[in-house]
């Protein structure tokens, strides 16, 4: 693949050539290596002919493309390998790994085989730690004669000593929970259904334990993707914190909590095999409404993954449990400060600081803003922080900001509508989200055709694809109408190209 195109993300994963959608089979091997598989059409720039592409990484940013891992079965007309998961079968419960080489992880992939007749759950095993797979000879392992039954995500449930699969009955708005002693024989345990936003279909569910912030406690989270029919249109993820006893999941309350206020973070999957105190996911940074049309096709590829997220559950004011997501160890790809004179941070009080990005050859930046508002300050409605990324060639801009006062206090917004590289009626310009009280911080990653913002260290976030027609080569940070004693401190770093 050629990763030099002006829209090619430099710290995010995108396929070498062809079309990509959902992340699949995410696991961390016992030697620490992360494995990412993905819905992949290697032969066209639109969805279809689904394979499992494969890449590996030691830091979740620097990826090595690997050969395709799963192919549609030959001789089955119109067959595709749809989304699914992978596990490490440490105790050889499946019996596939009698002769495994010492030090090689026993990997089983559990996925949907899609054919025009139906969707079944099938498995394949790998004797070389996840690089090549052999299909199980008695597939499928789960078949309910449905064309809308897919995306098995499997975990090991320690307390009951069983495998647990969450799988979607997509058009019945239900998540089926199945258990198995060996990944081959599956028994129905319960349904979790008609919860939260329905959209028109449920897809890609995850049932996973997530650490509570600053605690050893874990809280179960049922994460469900819906498409189409998201509130902003198309695709979105929602989640439910709750309890799980090995067979039944119960949400703590009836609220539908949405993961992200952007339009481009879908089908997130949580890694198998990470330490118990590390919950990490990757989402697909696109939306089915326009993914087959975006202009990156000119560079021979379509779609990237969002920044890997580290998750924890927090207890937000009035809202209750929130699944927070911060970029996973972004420091590992950070270069030096881009602020004038290389300063580590700048205080920006009712002024603009302009940051030249021309020498930042990756075109990728990370920024972190911290807000200090004195207690009891009278903050005017117009008090705001605005980020403007501009192209000096075309003058087009990507805008984002946060309101600090009045009725919009606590509102973060992103506007991609003043970029000129892509037009589509459903490629919405503006998104925003309001939290209780003012934010304390706003950070974000810009990476050529991706823009992600994180409020309060990831309590809320938005992922947006962005399509400038020329490189954005300056960043302006402006604050206006801050009251006496208020301060906005900014840090801006270049990010190292992981594909160069
Ligand atoms: C979600 C999805 C899944 C399906 C896959 C097919 O984006 O529709 O439900 O398995 O994509 O590529």
Short mmCIF file of C-alpha atoms and ligand atoms in Angstrom, two decimals:
data_model
loop_
_atom_site.label_atom_id
_atom_site.label_comp_id
_atom_site.label_asym_id
_atom_site.label_seq_id
_atom_site.Cartn_x
_atom_site.Cartn_y
_atom_site.Cartn_z
CA UNK A 1 0.00 0.00 0.00
CA UNK A 2 0.95 3.63 -0.60
CA UNK A 3 0.38 5.64 2.56
CA UNK A 4 1.58 8.99 1.24
CA UNK A 5 -1.72 10.38 -0.09
CA UNK A 6 -2.92 13.69 1.37
CA UNK A 7 -5.99 12.02 2.92
CA UNK A 8 -4.15 8.94 4.27
CA UNK A 9 -4.13 8.87 8.07
CA UNK A 10 -0.61 8.60 9.49
CA UNK A 11 -1.32 7.38 13.04
CA UNK A 12 -4.52 5.46 12.30
CA UNK A 13 -4.97 2.11 10.60
CA UNK A 14 -6.28 2.03 7.03
CA UNK A 15 -6.12 -0.91 4.60
CA UNK A 16 -3.26 -1.11 2.07
CA UNK A 17 -5.73 -0.96 -0.85
CA UNK A 18 -9.46 -1.64 -1.21
CA UNK A 19 -12.41 -1.17 1.13
CA UNK A 20 -12.53 -1.76 4.88
CA UNK A 21 -15.32 -1.71 7.44
CA UNK A 22 -15.74 -3.25 10.92
CA UNK A 23 -12.81 -4.25 13.14
CA UNK A 24 -12.98 -8.00 13.82
CA UNK A 25 -11.24 -10.60 15.95
CA UNK A 26 -9.35 -8.09 18.10
CA UNK A 27 -7.04 -9.81 20.56
CA UNK A 28 -3.80 -9.20 22.39
CA UNK A 29 -1.44 -12.18 22.12
CA UNK A 30 0.39 -13.41 25.20
CA UNK A 31 3.62 -11.84 23.85
CA UNK A 32 1.85 -8.45 23.88
CA UNK A 33 1.25 -8.11 20.12
CA UNK A 34 -2.15 -6.72 19.17
CA UNK A 35 -4.02 -8.39 16.32
CA UNK A 36 -6.56 -6.48 14.28
CA UNK A 37 -8.69 -8.23 11.67
CA UNK A 38 -11.19 -6.28 9.64
CA UNK A 39 -14.03 -6.56 7.18
CA UNK A 40 -12.18 -6.30 3.92
CA UNK A 41 -12.98 -6.13 0.24
CA UNK A 42 -9.56 -6.47 -1.39
CA UNK A 43 -10.96 -6.31 -4.92
CA UNK A 44 -13.06 -3.11 -4.91
CA UNK A 45 -13.42 0.28 -3.25
CA UNK A 46 -16.93 -0.41 -1.98
CA UNK A 47 -18.31 -2.93 0.55
CA UNK A 48 -18.80 -6.49 -0.67
CA UNK A 49 -16.83 -9.72 -1.15
CA UNK A 50 -16.08 -9.68 2.58
CA UNK A 51 -12.80 -11.21 3.80
CA UNK A 52 -10.96 -10.78 7.09
CA UNK A 53 -7.95 -8.56 6.46
CA UNK A 54 -5.26 -8.65 9.13
CA UNK A 55 -2.64 -6.38 10.72
CA UNK A 56 -0.49 -6.53 13.86
CA UNK A 57 0.98 -3.90 16.15
CA UNK A 58 2.92 -3.54 19.39
CA UNK A 59 1.56 -0.09 20.26
CA UNK A 60 -1.83 0.09 18.45
CA UNK A 61 -0.50 2.90 16.23
CA UNK A 62 2.35 1.33 14.27
CA UNK A 63 0.75 -1.43 12.18
CA UNK A 64 2.22 -4.14 9.99
CA UNK A 65 -0.09 -5.37 7.25
CA UNK A 66 -0.39 -9.17 7.25
CA UNK A 67 -1.79 -11.52 4.60
CA UNK A 68 -5.58 -11.89 4.48
CA UNK A 69 -6.64 -14.24 7.29
CA UNK A 70 -10.11 -15.49 6.28
CA UNK A 71 -11.46 -15.93 2.77
CA UNK A 72 -15.06 -16.56 1.68
CA UNK A 73 -15.49 -20.30 1.05
CA UNK A 74 -14.86 -21.11 -2.58
CA UNK A 75 -17.76 -22.54 -4.51
CA UNK A 76 -20.44 -20.85 -2.36
CA UNK A 77 -22.02 -18.23 -4.59
CA UNK A 78 -22.27 -14.79 -2.94
CA UNK A 79 -20.64 -15.91 0.33
CA UNK A 80 -18.86 -13.44 2.63
CA UNK A 81 -17.02 -13.74 5.92
CA UNK A 82 -18.85 -11.19 8.05
CA UNK A 83 -17.95 -9.70 11.41
CA UNK A 84 -16.92 -11.71 14.43
CA UNK A 85 -14.37 -12.11 17.16
CA UNK A 86 -11.35 -14.15 18.21
CA UNK A 87 -10.34 -15.80 21.48
CA UNK A 88 -7.28 -17.49 22.92
CA UNK A 89 -8.32 -21.05 23.78
CA UNK A 90 -5.67 -21.42 26.47
CA UNK A 91 -7.09 -24.66 27.92
CA UNK A 92 -7.70 -26.25 24.51
CA UNK A 93 -11.42 -26.53 25.28
CA UNK A 94 -12.07 -26.91 21.54
CA UNK A 95 -9.64 -29.80 21.14
CA UNK A 96 -8.06 -28.16 18.07
CA UNK A 97 -4.69 -27.59 19.72
CA UNK A 98 -3.32 -30.99 20.77
CA UNK A 99 -0.04 -30.49 18.94
CA UNK A 100 0.50 -26.79 19.38
CA UNK A 101 4.09 -25.49 19.36
CA UNK A 102 5.21 -24.14 22.73
CA UNK A 103 4.79 -20.35 22.91
CA UNK A 104 2.19 -20.12 20.10
CA UNK A 105 -1.26 -18.88 21.16
CA UNK A 106 -4.21 -21.17 20.34
CA UNK A 107 -6.52 -18.82 18.44
CA UNK A 108 -10.13 -19.50 17.45
CA UNK A 109 -12.07 -17.07 15.26
CA UNK A 110 -15.87 -17.01 15.61
CA UNK A 111 -17.59 -15.20 12.74
CA UNK A 112 -20.68 -14.98 10.61
CA UNK A 113 -20.78 -16.76 7.29
CA UNK A 114 -23.12 -14.71 5.15
CA UNK A 115 -24.81 -16.31 2.17
CA UNK A 116 -27.91 -15.23 0.26
CA UNK A 117 -29.83 -18.02 2.10
CA UNK A 118 -28.82 -17.27 5.69
CA UNK A 119 -26.33 -16.04 8.25
CA UNK A 120 -24.70 -18.71 10.44
CA UNK A 121 -22.00 -18.60 13.11
CA UNK A 122 -18.89 -20.48 12.03
CA UNK A 123 -15.46 -21.01 13.54
CA UNK A 124 -11.89 -21.41 12.30
CA UNK A 125 -8.73 -22.17 14.26
CA UNK A 126 -5.15 -21.08 13.87
CA UNK A 127 -2.11 -23.18 14.69
CA UNK A 128 0.32 -20.31 14.09
CA UNK A 129 -0.97 -17.72 16.54
CA UNK A 130 -3.54 -16.02 14.31
CA UNK A 131 -1.82 -15.64 10.92
CA UNK A 132 -3.43 -18.51 9.01
CA UNK A 133 -6.69 -20.30 9.82
CA UNK A 134 -8.30 -23.67 9.15
CA UNK A 135 -12.07 -23.81 8.90
CA UNK A 136 -13.74 -26.17 11.38
CA UNK A 137 -14.99 -29.13 9.34
CA UNK A 138 -18.46 -29.30 10.93
CA UNK A 139 -19.44 -25.65 10.53
CA UNK A 140 -21.77 -23.96 11.26
CA UNK A 141 -21.70 -24.05 15.05
CA UNK A 142 -24.86 -21.96 15.33
CA UNK A 143 -27.65 -21.87 12.75
CA UNK A 144 -31.19 -20.62 13.42
CA UNK A 145 -32.16 -20.41 9.76
CA UNK A 146 -32.16 -16.63 9.71
CA UNK A 147 -30.83 -14.09 7.24
CA UNK A 148 -30.42 -11.54 10.05
CA UNK A 149 -28.33 -13.26 12.74
CA UNK A 150 -24.75 -12.08 12.99
CA UNK A 151 -21.61 -10.60 14.55
CA UNK A 152 -20.72 -13.06 17.37
CA UNK A 153 -18.47 -11.54 20.03
CA UNK A 154 -17.10 -14.15 22.41
CA UNK A 155 -15.42 -13.88 25.79
CA UNK A 156 -14.33 -16.33 28.50
CA UNK A 157 -16.48 -16.03 31.63
CA UNK A 158 -14.25 -17.00 34.53
CA UNK A 159 -16.92 -17.46 37.23
CA UNK A 160 -18.98 -19.99 35.26
CA UNK A 161 -16.02 -21.48 33.38
CA UNK A 162 -17.75 -21.02 30.03
CA UNK A 163 -17.45 -19.17 26.78
CA UNK A 164 -20.12 -16.50 26.34
CA UNK A 165 -21.22 -15.20 22.96
CA UNK A 166 -23.27 -12.05 22.33
CA UNK A 167 -24.79 -12.17 18.84
CA UNK A 168 -27.40 -9.95 17.20
CA UNK A 169 -30.84 -10.92 15.91
CA UNK A 170 -30.49 -7.75 13.92
CA UNK A 171 -34.04 -7.03 12.83
CA UNK A 172 -35.62 -8.29 16.04
CA UNK A 173 -33.65 -5.75 18.08
CA UNK A 174 -32.31 -8.48 20.32
CA UNK A 175 -28.93 -9.64 21.53
CA UNK A 176 -28.77 -13.38 22.01
CA UNK A 177 -26.53 -14.60 24.80
CA UNK A 178 -25.21 -18.13 24.25
CA UNK A 179 -22.78 -20.18 26.34
CA UNK A 180 -20.42 -23.01 25.45
CA UNK A 181 -17.87 -25.25 27.15
CA UNK A 182 -15.80 -25.66 23.95
CA UNK A 183 -16.65 -23.01 21.31
CA UNK A 184 -18.37 -25.74 19.27
CA UNK A 185 -21.59 -26.59 21.13
CA UNK A 186 -23.58 -23.47 21.97
CA UNK A 187 -26.55 -23.26 24.28
CA UNK A 188 -29.05 -20.39 24.28
CA UNK A 189 -29.05 -18.57 27.64
CA UNK A 190 -31.13 -15.37 27.31
CA UNK A 191 -32.07 -12.40 25.19
CA UNK A 192 -31.48 -8.72 25.86
CA UNK A 193 -33.93 -6.93 23.63
CA UNK A 194 -35.60 -3.68 22.59
CA UNK A 195 -33.21 -1.63 24.68
CA UNK A 196 -32.43 2.02 24.06
CA UNK A 197 -32.38 3.25 20.50
CA UNK A 198 -33.58 0.70 18.01
CA UNK A 199 -32.68 2.34 14.72
CA UNK A 200 -33.57 -0.13 11.99
CA UNK A 201 -31.11 -2.86 12.99
CA UNK A 202 -28.86 -3.97 15.81
CA UNK A 203 -25.35 -5.01 14.81
CA UNK A 204 -21.98 -5.82 16.37
CA UNK A 205 -22.77 -6.23 20.06
CA UNK A 206 -20.11 -6.60 22.77
CA UNK A 207 -20.71 -7.80 26.32
CA UNK A 208 -17.57 -6.94 28.27
CA UNK A 209 -16.34 -5.98 31.74
CA UNK A 210 -14.90 -2.45 31.94
CA UNK A 211 -12.86 -1.05 34.86
CA UNK A 212 -14.36 1.70 36.97
CA UNK A 213 -12.09 4.74 36.98
CA UNK A 214 -9.60 4.80 39.87
CA UNK A 215 -10.91 1.52 41.29
CA UNK A 216 -10.42 -2.26 41.00
CA UNK A 217 -14.12 -2.69 40.34
CA UNK A 218 -15.38 -3.88 36.95
CA UNK A 219 -18.78 -3.03 35.49
CA UNK A 220 -20.38 -5.04 32.71
CA UNK A 221 -21.20 -3.08 29.59
CA UNK A 222 -23.51 -4.19 26.80
CA UNK A 223 -22.44 -2.26 23.71
CA UNK A 224 -24.74 -2.32 20.67
CA UNK A 225 -24.22 -0.74 17.26
CA UNK A 226 -27.25 0.38 15.31
CA UNK A 227 -27.48 0.98 11.60
CA UNK A 228 -29.25 2.57 9.91
CA UNK A 229 -31.32 4.84 12.10
CA UNK A 230 -28.87 6.66 14.36
CA UNK A 231 -30.18 9.98 15.77
CA UNK A 232 -27.73 11.86 13.54
CA UNK A 233 -28.40 9.44 10.70
CA UNK A 234 -26.85 6.16 9.69
CA UNK A 235 -24.54 4.41 12.12
CA UNK A 236 -23.85 4.84 15.84
CA UNK A 237 -22.89 2.89 18.96
CA UNK A 238 -24.87 2.87 22.20
CA UNK A 239 -24.17 1.13 25.48
CA UNK A 240 -25.76 -0.06 28.70
CA UNK A 241 -23.86 -0.42 31.98
CA UNK A 242 -25.25 -3.26 34.09
CA UNK A 243 -24.73 -6.67 35.65
CA UNK A 244 -24.04 -10.07 34.11
CA UNK A 245 -24.15 -13.42 35.89
CA UNK A 246 -22.90 -15.64 33.08
CA UNK A 247 -26.30 -16.11 31.46
CA UNK A 248 -28.31 -12.89 31.89
CA UNK A 249 -27.43 -9.25 31.40
CA UNK A 250 -29.42 -6.56 33.19
CA UNK A 251 -28.95 -2.86 32.54
CA UNK A 252 -28.81 -0.57 35.58
CA UNK A 253 -31.38 1.77 34.06
CA UNK A 254 -33.41 2.34 30.91
CA UNK A 255 -31.25 5.12 29.44
CA UNK A 256 -29.80 4.86 25.95
CA UNK A 257 -26.27 6.17 26.22
CA UNK A 258 -24.61 7.07 22.95
CA UNK A 259 -20.91 6.44 22.41
CA UNK A 260 -19.70 9.61 20.78
CA UNK A 261 -21.41 12.65 19.31
CA UNK A 262 -19.77 12.43 15.89
CA UNK A 263 -21.03 10.42 12.94
CA UNK A 264 -17.97 8.28 12.29
CA UNK A 265 -17.28 5.75 15.01
CA UNK A 266 -19.11 2.52 14.38
CA UNK A 267 -19.01 -1.22 15.06
CA UNK A 268 -16.50 -0.82 17.90
CA UNK A 269 -15.03 -4.02 19.20
CA UNK A 270 -13.24 -4.64 22.51
CA UNK A 271 -9.97 -6.55 22.57
CA UNK A 272 -9.83 -10.07 23.95
CA UNK A 273 -6.81 -10.93 26.08
CA UNK A 274 -5.87 -7.52 27.49
CA UNK A 275 -5.10 -7.34 31.24
CA UNK A 276 -8.25 -7.10 33.41
CA UNK A 277 -7.57 -3.45 34.22
CA UNK A 278 -7.24 -2.53 30.53
CA UNK A 279 -10.33 -2.28 28.39
CA UNK A 280 -9.40 -1.30 24.85
CA UNK A 281 -11.54 -0.99 21.75
CA UNK A 282 -11.23 0.07 18.15
CA UNK A 283 -14.10 1.45 16.07
CA UNK A 284 -14.55 1.84 12.33
CA UNK A 285 -14.27 5.54 11.51
CA UNK A 286 -17.07 5.82 8.99
CA UNK A 287 -20.81 5.76 8.48
CA UNK A 288 -22.79 3.51 6.13
CA UNK A 289 -24.64 6.59 4.83
CA UNK A 290 -21.68 7.70 2.72
CA UNK A 291 -18.78 5.30 3.25
CA UNK A 292 -18.94 3.93 -0.31
CA UNK A 293 -18.61 7.45 -1.76
CA UNK A 294 -15.83 9.20 0.17
CA UNK A 295 -13.04 10.74 -1.92
CA UNK A 296 -10.17 8.63 -0.57
CA UNK A 297 -10.94 6.23 -3.42
CA UNK A 298 -8.69 8.45 -5.55
CA UNK A 299 -5.85 7.19 -3.36
CA UNK A 300 -6.91 3.56 -3.79
CA UNK A 301 -8.41 2.88 -0.35
CA UNK A 302 -11.54 3.56 1.68
CA UNK A 303 -12.03 3.81 5.46
CA UNK A 304 -9.77 3.94 8.46
CA UNK A 305 -10.10 2.84 12.05
CA UNK A 306 -10.65 5.41 14.80
CA UNK A 307 -7.93 5.92 17.40
CA UNK A 308 -7.74 2.95 19.76
CA UNK A 309 -9.63 3.83 22.93
CA UNK A 310 -8.88 2.90 26.50
CA UNK A 311 -12.15 2.68 28.39
CA UNK A 312 -13.23 3.12 31.93
CA UNK A 313 -16.58 3.76 33.55
CA UNK A 314 -17.10 7.05 35.39
CA UNK A 315 -19.99 8.44 37.33
CA UNK A 316 -20.89 11.72 35.64
CA UNK A 317 -22.91 14.45 37.32
CA UNK A 318 -26.63 13.68 37.02
CA UNK A 319 -26.14 11.29 34.10
CA UNK A 320 -24.71 8.37 36.04
CA UNK A 321 -22.46 5.74 34.52
CA UNK A 322 -20.55 6.85 31.46
CA UNK A 323 -18.28 4.77 29.27
CA UNK A 324 -15.30 7.09 28.90
CA UNK A 325 -12.78 6.65 26.10
CA UNK A 326 -9.36 8.20 25.82
CA UNK A 327 -6.77 7.66 23.09
CA UNK A 328 -4.66 4.69 24.16
CA UNK A 329 -1.14 5.95 25.07
CA UNK A 330 -1.01 8.60 22.37
CA UNK A 331 2.31 9.71 23.94
CA UNK A 332 3.94 6.79 22.14
CA UNK A 333 3.57 8.59 18.79
CA UNK A 334 4.04 12.17 19.98
CA UNK A 335 6.78 14.35 18.50
CA UNK A 336 7.91 17.72 19.77
CA UNK A 337 5.74 20.72 20.58
CA UNK A 338 4.50 22.78 17.62
CA UNK A 339 3.85 25.90 19.67
CA UNK A 340 5.80 29.05 18.71
CA UNK A 341 9.42 28.76 19.91
CA UNK A 342 8.81 25.14 20.92
CA UNK A 343 7.13 26.16 24.18
CA UNK A 344 5.48 23.22 25.97
CA UNK A 345 2.30 25.16 26.62
CA UNK A 346 0.80 28.57 25.96
CA UNK A 347 -1.74 30.55 27.93
CA UNK A 348 -4.35 31.88 25.49
CA UNK A 349 -6.51 34.56 27.12
CA UNK A 350 -8.75 36.57 24.81
CA UNK A 351 -6.31 36.30 21.96
CA UNK A 352 -5.33 33.99 19.10
CA UNK A 353 -2.24 31.84 18.84
CA UNK A 354 -1.40 30.71 15.34
CA UNK A 355 0.54 27.48 14.92
CA UNK A 356 2.32 26.74 11.71
CA UNK A 357 1.98 23.08 10.72
CA UNK A 358 3.92 23.24 7.44
CA UNK A 359 7.02 21.55 8.83
CA UNK A 360 4.97 18.86 10.53
CA UNK A 361 5.34 16.47 7.60
CA UNK A 362 2.94 13.79 8.95
CA UNK A 363 0.12 16.34 8.90
CA UNK A 364 -1.08 14.74 12.14
CA UNK A 365 -1.38 16.71 15.39
CA UNK A 366 -2.50 16.17 18.95
CA UNK A 367 -3.76 19.10 21.03
CA UNK A 368 -4.73 19.42 24.68
CA UNK A 369 -6.52 22.45 26.12
CA UNK A 370 -7.14 22.97 29.82
CA UNK A 371 -9.76 25.44 31.02
CA UNK A 372 -9.57 27.30 34.31
CA UNK A 373 -12.59 29.40 35.26
CA UNK A 374 -12.52 30.98 38.73
CA UNK A 375 -15.36 29.82 41.00
CA UNK A 376 -18.30 32.20 40.91
CA UNK A 377 -17.02 34.08 37.83
CA UNK A 378 -19.67 35.74 35.74
CA UNK A 379 -18.98 34.08 32.38
CA UNK A 380 -20.65 35.81 29.42
CA UNK A 381 -22.63 33.89 26.81
CA UNK A 382 -19.95 34.76 24.26
CA UNK A 383 -17.06 33.23 26.22
CA UNK A 384 -15.63 30.52 24.00
CA UNK A 385 -12.65 28.59 22.76
CA UNK A 386 -12.36 28.08 19.01
CA UNK A 387 -9.96 25.90 17.05
CA UNK A 388 -9.52 26.65 13.37
CA UNK A 389 -7.53 24.39 11.09
CA UNK A 390 -6.91 26.17 7.82
CA UNK A 391 -5.43 25.47 4.43
CA UNK A 392 -3.23 28.34 3.28
CA UNK A 393 -3.74 27.16 -0.33
CA UNK A 394 -7.55 27.09 -0.41
CA UNK A 395 -8.47 28.95 2.80
CA UNK A 396 -10.99 26.20 3.66
CA UNK A 397 -11.34 25.47 7.37
CA UNK A 398 -12.16 22.75 9.87
CA UNK A 399 -13.62 24.25 13.05
CA UNK A 400 -14.26 23.09 16.57
CA UNK A 401 -14.83 24.75 19.89
CA UNK A 402 -16.34 24.88 23.32
CA UNK A 403 -18.74 27.42 24.89
CA UNK A 404 -17.89 28.41 28.42
CA UNK A 405 -20.82 30.65 29.41
CA UNK A 406 -24.56 31.26 29.17
CA UNK A 407 -27.08 28.73 27.96
CA UNK A 408 -24.55 26.93 25.75
CA UNK A 409 -22.00 26.48 28.54
CA UNK A 410 -20.50 23.00 28.42
CA UNK A 411 -21.15 22.58 24.69
CA UNK A 412 -18.44 21.19 22.44
CA UNK A 413 -18.96 21.41 18.69
CA UNK A 414 -17.27 20.38 15.46
CA UNK A 415 -17.98 21.86 12.02
CA UNK A 416 -16.56 20.06 8.99
CA UNK A 417 -18.87 21.87 6.56
CA UNK A 418 -16.36 24.50 5.47
CA UNK A 419 -14.08 21.90 3.93
CA UNK A 420 -14.55 21.42 0.22
CA UNK A 421 -13.30 17.89 -0.53
CA UNK A 422 -16.60 16.00 -0.24
CA UNK A 423 -20.28 16.77 -0.69
CA UNK A 424 -23.12 14.47 0.21
CA UNK A 425 -26.59 15.33 1.53
CA UNK A 426 -26.10 13.08 4.57
CA UNK A 427 -22.51 14.13 5.32
CA UNK A 428 -23.72 16.42 8.11
CA UNK A 429 -21.65 19.53 8.77
CA UNK A 430 -22.04 20.13 12.47
CA UNK A 431 -22.24 18.03 15.58
CA UNK A 432 -22.32 19.14 19.21
CA UNK A 433 -22.73 17.81 22.70
CA UNK A 434 -23.50 19.52 26.01
CA UNK A 435 -22.32 18.29 29.37
CA UNK A 436 -23.47 19.27 32.85
CA UNK A 437 -21.27 22.19 33.90
CA UNK A 438 -18.26 23.39 31.98
CA UNK A 439 -15.63 21.12 30.57
CA UNK A 440 -12.25 21.13 32.24
CA UNK A 441 -10.40 20.02 29.16
CA UNK A 442 -10.69 19.44 25.46
CA UNK A 443 -8.15 17.38 23.58
CA UNK A 444 -8.05 15.97 20.10
CA UNK A 445 -6.31 14.32 17.22
CA UNK A 446 -6.27 15.58 13.66
CA UNK A 447 -4.89 13.11 11.13
CA UNK A 448 -5.37 14.25 7.51
CA UNK A 449 -8.91 12.87 7.02
CA UNK A 450 -9.88 12.16 10.62
CA UNK A 451 -10.67 14.50 13.49
CA UNK A 452 -11.40 13.27 17.01
CA UNK A 453 -12.16 15.38 20.07
CA UNK A 454 -12.24 14.25 23.70
CA UNK A 455 -14.03 16.22 26.42
CA UNK A 456 -12.75 15.91 30.01
CA UNK A 457 -10.16 13.29 29.17
CA UNK A 458 -12.58 11.19 27.15
CA UNK A 459 -15.80 11.32 29.17
CA UNK A 460 -17.43 12.32 25.89
CA UNK A 461 -15.92 12.22 22.42
CA UNK A 462 -16.62 12.72 18.75
CA UNK A 463 -15.02 11.09 15.74
CA UNK A 464 -15.46 12.76 12.36
CA UNK A 465 -14.11 11.99 8.95
CA UNK A 466 -13.01 15.24 7.28
CA UNK A 467 -12.13 15.78 3.66
CA UNK A 468 -10.13 18.92 2.89
CA UNK A 469 -9.24 19.43 -0.75
CA UNK A 470 -5.84 20.86 0.27
CA UNK A 471 -3.70 20.03 3.31
CA UNK A 472 -4.65 21.96 6.46
CA UNK A 473 -1.38 23.63 7.39
CA UNK A 474 -2.18 26.09 10.17
CA UNK A 475 -3.97 25.78 13.48
CA UNK A 476 -5.37 28.82 15.26
CA UNK A 477 -6.51 28.63 18.85
CA UNK A 478 -8.69 31.59 19.87
CA UNK A 479 -10.36 32.43 23.15
CA UNK A 480 -12.93 35.19 23.48
CA UNK A 481 -14.62 37.01 26.34
CA UNK A 482 -13.00 35.01 29.12
CA UNK A 483 -13.75 36.68 32.46
CA UNK A 484 -11.11 38.06 34.80
CA UNK A 485 -8.87 35.31 36.15
CA UNK A 486 -9.86 32.70 33.56
CA UNK A 487 -7.21 30.84 31.63
CA UNK A 488 -6.99 28.47 28.69
CA UNK A 489 -3.69 26.68 28.42
CA UNK A 490 -2.87 24.90 25.19
CA UNK A 491 -0.34 22.28 24.18
CA UNK A 492 0.06 21.13 20.57
CA UNK A 493 2.30 18.32 19.39
CA UNK A 494 3.09 16.84 16.03
CA UNK A 495 2.47 13.12 15.71
CA UNK A 496 5.00 10.77 14.15
CA UNK A 497 3.95 9.09 10.92
CA UNK A 498 3.73 5.39 11.67
CA UNK A 499 3.53 4.46 7.98
CA UNK A 500 6.57 6.34 6.67
C1 LIG B 1 -21.71 -3.71 10.44
C2 LIG B 1 -21.97 -4.88 9.50
C3 LIG B 1 -22.10 -6.15 10.28
C4 LIG B 1 -21.72 -7.19 9.27
C5 LIG B 1 -20.65 -6.50 8.48
C6 LIG B 1 -20.60 -6.87 7.04
O1 LIG B 1 -21.09 -2.64 9.84
O2 LIG B 1 -23.13 -4.63 8.73
O3 LIG B 1 -23.37 -6.37 10.86
O4 LIG B 1 -21.27 -8.38 9.85
O5 LIG B 1 -20.89 -5.11 8.61
O6 LIG B 1 -19.49 -6.32 6.41
#
